[in-house]
Structure formats: C-alpha cells, structure tokens
PDB file of C-alpha atoms in Angstrom:
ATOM      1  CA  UNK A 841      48.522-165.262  22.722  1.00  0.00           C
ATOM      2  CA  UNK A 842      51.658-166.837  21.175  1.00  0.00           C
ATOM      3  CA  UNK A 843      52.221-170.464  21.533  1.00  0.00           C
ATOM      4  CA  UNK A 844      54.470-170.412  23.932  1.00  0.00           C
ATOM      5  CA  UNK A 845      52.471-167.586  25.883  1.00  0.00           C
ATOM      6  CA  UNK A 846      49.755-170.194  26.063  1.00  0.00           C
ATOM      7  CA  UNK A 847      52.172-173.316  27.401  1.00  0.00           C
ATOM      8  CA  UNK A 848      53.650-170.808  29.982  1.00  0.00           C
ATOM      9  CA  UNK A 849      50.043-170.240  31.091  1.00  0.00           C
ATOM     10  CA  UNK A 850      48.894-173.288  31.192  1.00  0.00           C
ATOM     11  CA  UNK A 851      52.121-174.509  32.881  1.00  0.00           C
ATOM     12  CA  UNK A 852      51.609-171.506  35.605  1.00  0.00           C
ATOM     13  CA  UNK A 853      47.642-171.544  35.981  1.00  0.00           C
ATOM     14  CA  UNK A 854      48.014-175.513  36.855  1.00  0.00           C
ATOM     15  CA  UNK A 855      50.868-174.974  39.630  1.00  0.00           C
ATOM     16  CA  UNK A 856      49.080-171.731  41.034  1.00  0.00           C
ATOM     17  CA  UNK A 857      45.552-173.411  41.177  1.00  0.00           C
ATOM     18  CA  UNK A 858      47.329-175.765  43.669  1.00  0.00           C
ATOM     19  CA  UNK A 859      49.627-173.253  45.420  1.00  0.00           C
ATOM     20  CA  UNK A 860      47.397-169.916  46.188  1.00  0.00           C
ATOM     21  CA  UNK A 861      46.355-169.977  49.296  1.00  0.00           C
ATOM     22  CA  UNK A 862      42.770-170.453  49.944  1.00  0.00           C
ATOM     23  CA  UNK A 863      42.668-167.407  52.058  1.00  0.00           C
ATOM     24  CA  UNK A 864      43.808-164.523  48.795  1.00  0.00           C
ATOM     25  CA  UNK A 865      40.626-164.343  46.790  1.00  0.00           C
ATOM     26  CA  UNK A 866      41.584-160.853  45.751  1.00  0.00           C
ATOM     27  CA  UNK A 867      43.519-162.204  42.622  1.00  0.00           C
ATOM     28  CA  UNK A 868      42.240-164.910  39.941  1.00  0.00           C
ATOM     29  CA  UNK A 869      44.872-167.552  39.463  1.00  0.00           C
ATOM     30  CA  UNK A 870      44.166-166.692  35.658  1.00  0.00           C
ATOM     31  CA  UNK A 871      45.080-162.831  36.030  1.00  0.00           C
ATOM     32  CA  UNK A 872      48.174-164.348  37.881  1.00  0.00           C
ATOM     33  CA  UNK A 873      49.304-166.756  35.475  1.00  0.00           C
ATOM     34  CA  UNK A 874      48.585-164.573  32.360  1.00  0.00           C
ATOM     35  CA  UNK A 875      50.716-161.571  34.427  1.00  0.00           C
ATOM     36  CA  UNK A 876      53.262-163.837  34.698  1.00  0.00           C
ATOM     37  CA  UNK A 877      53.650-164.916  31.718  1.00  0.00           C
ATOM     38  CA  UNK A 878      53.159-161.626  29.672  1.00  0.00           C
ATOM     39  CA  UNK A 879      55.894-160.115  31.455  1.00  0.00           C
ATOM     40  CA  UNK A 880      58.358-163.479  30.609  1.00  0.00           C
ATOM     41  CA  UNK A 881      57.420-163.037  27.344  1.00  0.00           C
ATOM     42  CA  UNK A 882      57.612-159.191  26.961  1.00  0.00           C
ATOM     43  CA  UNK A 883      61.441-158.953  28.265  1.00  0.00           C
ATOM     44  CA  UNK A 884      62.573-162.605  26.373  1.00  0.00           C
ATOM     45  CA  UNK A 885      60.892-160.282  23.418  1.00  0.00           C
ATOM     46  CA  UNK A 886      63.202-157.413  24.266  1.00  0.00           C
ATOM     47  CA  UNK A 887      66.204-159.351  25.249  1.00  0.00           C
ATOM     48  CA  UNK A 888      66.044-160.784  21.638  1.00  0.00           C
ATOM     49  CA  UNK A 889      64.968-157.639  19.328  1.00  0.00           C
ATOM     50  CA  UNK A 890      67.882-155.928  21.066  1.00  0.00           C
ATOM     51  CA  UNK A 891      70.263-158.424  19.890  1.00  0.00           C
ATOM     52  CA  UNK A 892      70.966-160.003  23.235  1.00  0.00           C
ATOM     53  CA  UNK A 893      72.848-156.995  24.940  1.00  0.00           C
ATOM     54  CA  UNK A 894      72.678-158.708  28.656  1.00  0.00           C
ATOM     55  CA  UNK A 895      73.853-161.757  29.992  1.00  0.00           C
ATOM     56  CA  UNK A 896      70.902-164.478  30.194  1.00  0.00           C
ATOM     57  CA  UNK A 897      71.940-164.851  33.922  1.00  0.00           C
ATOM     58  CA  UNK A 898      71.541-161.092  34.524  1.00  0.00           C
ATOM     59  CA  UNK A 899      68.098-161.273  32.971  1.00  0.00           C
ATOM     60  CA  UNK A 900      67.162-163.864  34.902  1.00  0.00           C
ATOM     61  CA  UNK A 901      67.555-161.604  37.601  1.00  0.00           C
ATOM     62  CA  UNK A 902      65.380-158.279  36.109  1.00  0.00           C
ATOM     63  CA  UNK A 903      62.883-160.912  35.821  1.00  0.00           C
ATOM     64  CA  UNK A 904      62.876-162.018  39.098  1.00  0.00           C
ATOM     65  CA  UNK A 905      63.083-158.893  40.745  1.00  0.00           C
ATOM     66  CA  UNK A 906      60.158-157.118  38.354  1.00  0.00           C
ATOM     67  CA  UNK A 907      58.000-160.309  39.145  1.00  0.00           C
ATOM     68  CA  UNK A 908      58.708-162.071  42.549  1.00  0.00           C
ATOM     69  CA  UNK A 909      58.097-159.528  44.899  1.00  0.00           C
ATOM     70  CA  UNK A 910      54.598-159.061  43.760  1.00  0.00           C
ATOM     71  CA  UNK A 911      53.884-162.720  42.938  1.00  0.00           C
ATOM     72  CA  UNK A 912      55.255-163.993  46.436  1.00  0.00           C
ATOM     73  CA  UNK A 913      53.093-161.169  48.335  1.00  0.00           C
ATOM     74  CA  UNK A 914      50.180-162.447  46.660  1.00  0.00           C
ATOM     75  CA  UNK A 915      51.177-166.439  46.829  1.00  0.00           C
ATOM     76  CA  UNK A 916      52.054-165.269  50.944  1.00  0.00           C
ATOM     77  CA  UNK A 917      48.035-164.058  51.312  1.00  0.00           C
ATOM     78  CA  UNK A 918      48.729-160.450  51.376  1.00  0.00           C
TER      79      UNK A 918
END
C-alpha cells in the first residue's frame, strides 16, 4: 500500500467506524475503507499514466458514480 493509499485509509476507516450503522455487520469497515480507497487510487493512477485525457471535474464524477452507489447502500444498512 502506497503512502497515500494508507492516509486515504486511515482517513476513511476513522470516519466509517463512526458512520456505519450498527445494524450492517455484513461488511468490515476495513474491507470498506480499503475498497474505497483502491478504487481512488486505481483511476487517479489511470487518469495520470494516460496523460490526463479527462477533465478532473468529469472524473470526479466516474468516481462517484463507480463508488457511491455501492458505498451509500451499504452506509444506508442494506
């Protein structure tokens, strides 16, 4: 895990060990906050090897639409 990998984690883990509901047990905080940020990572990684070929602001929305749906269901209690 990259440095950065490891302050998103940390940064994520922290704010989802206080916002999961009590009630979803089916996903680990941990699995959550490493998904999370693995998947930030992995498309800032493309973004840059590919020399940038998308607005940030457009990215910023493939990110959000690959992640949130999933995260919210599970931050929800689905």
């Amino acid at each position: 895990m990259t440095h950065i990998q490891k302050f998103l984690y940390g940064y994520l883990l922290d704010h989802l060990k206080m916002s999961l509901p009590k009630r979803n047990k089916n996903i680990p905080p941990e699995l959550l906050a490493h998904y999370v940020a693995s998947a930030f990572i992995a498309l800032m990684t493309w973004w840059i090897d590919n020399h940038y070929p998308i607005p940030a602001e457009k990215m910023n929305e493939y990110y959000r639409q690959l992640v949130e749906p999933g995260t919210m269901a599970i931050m929800m209690g689905a």
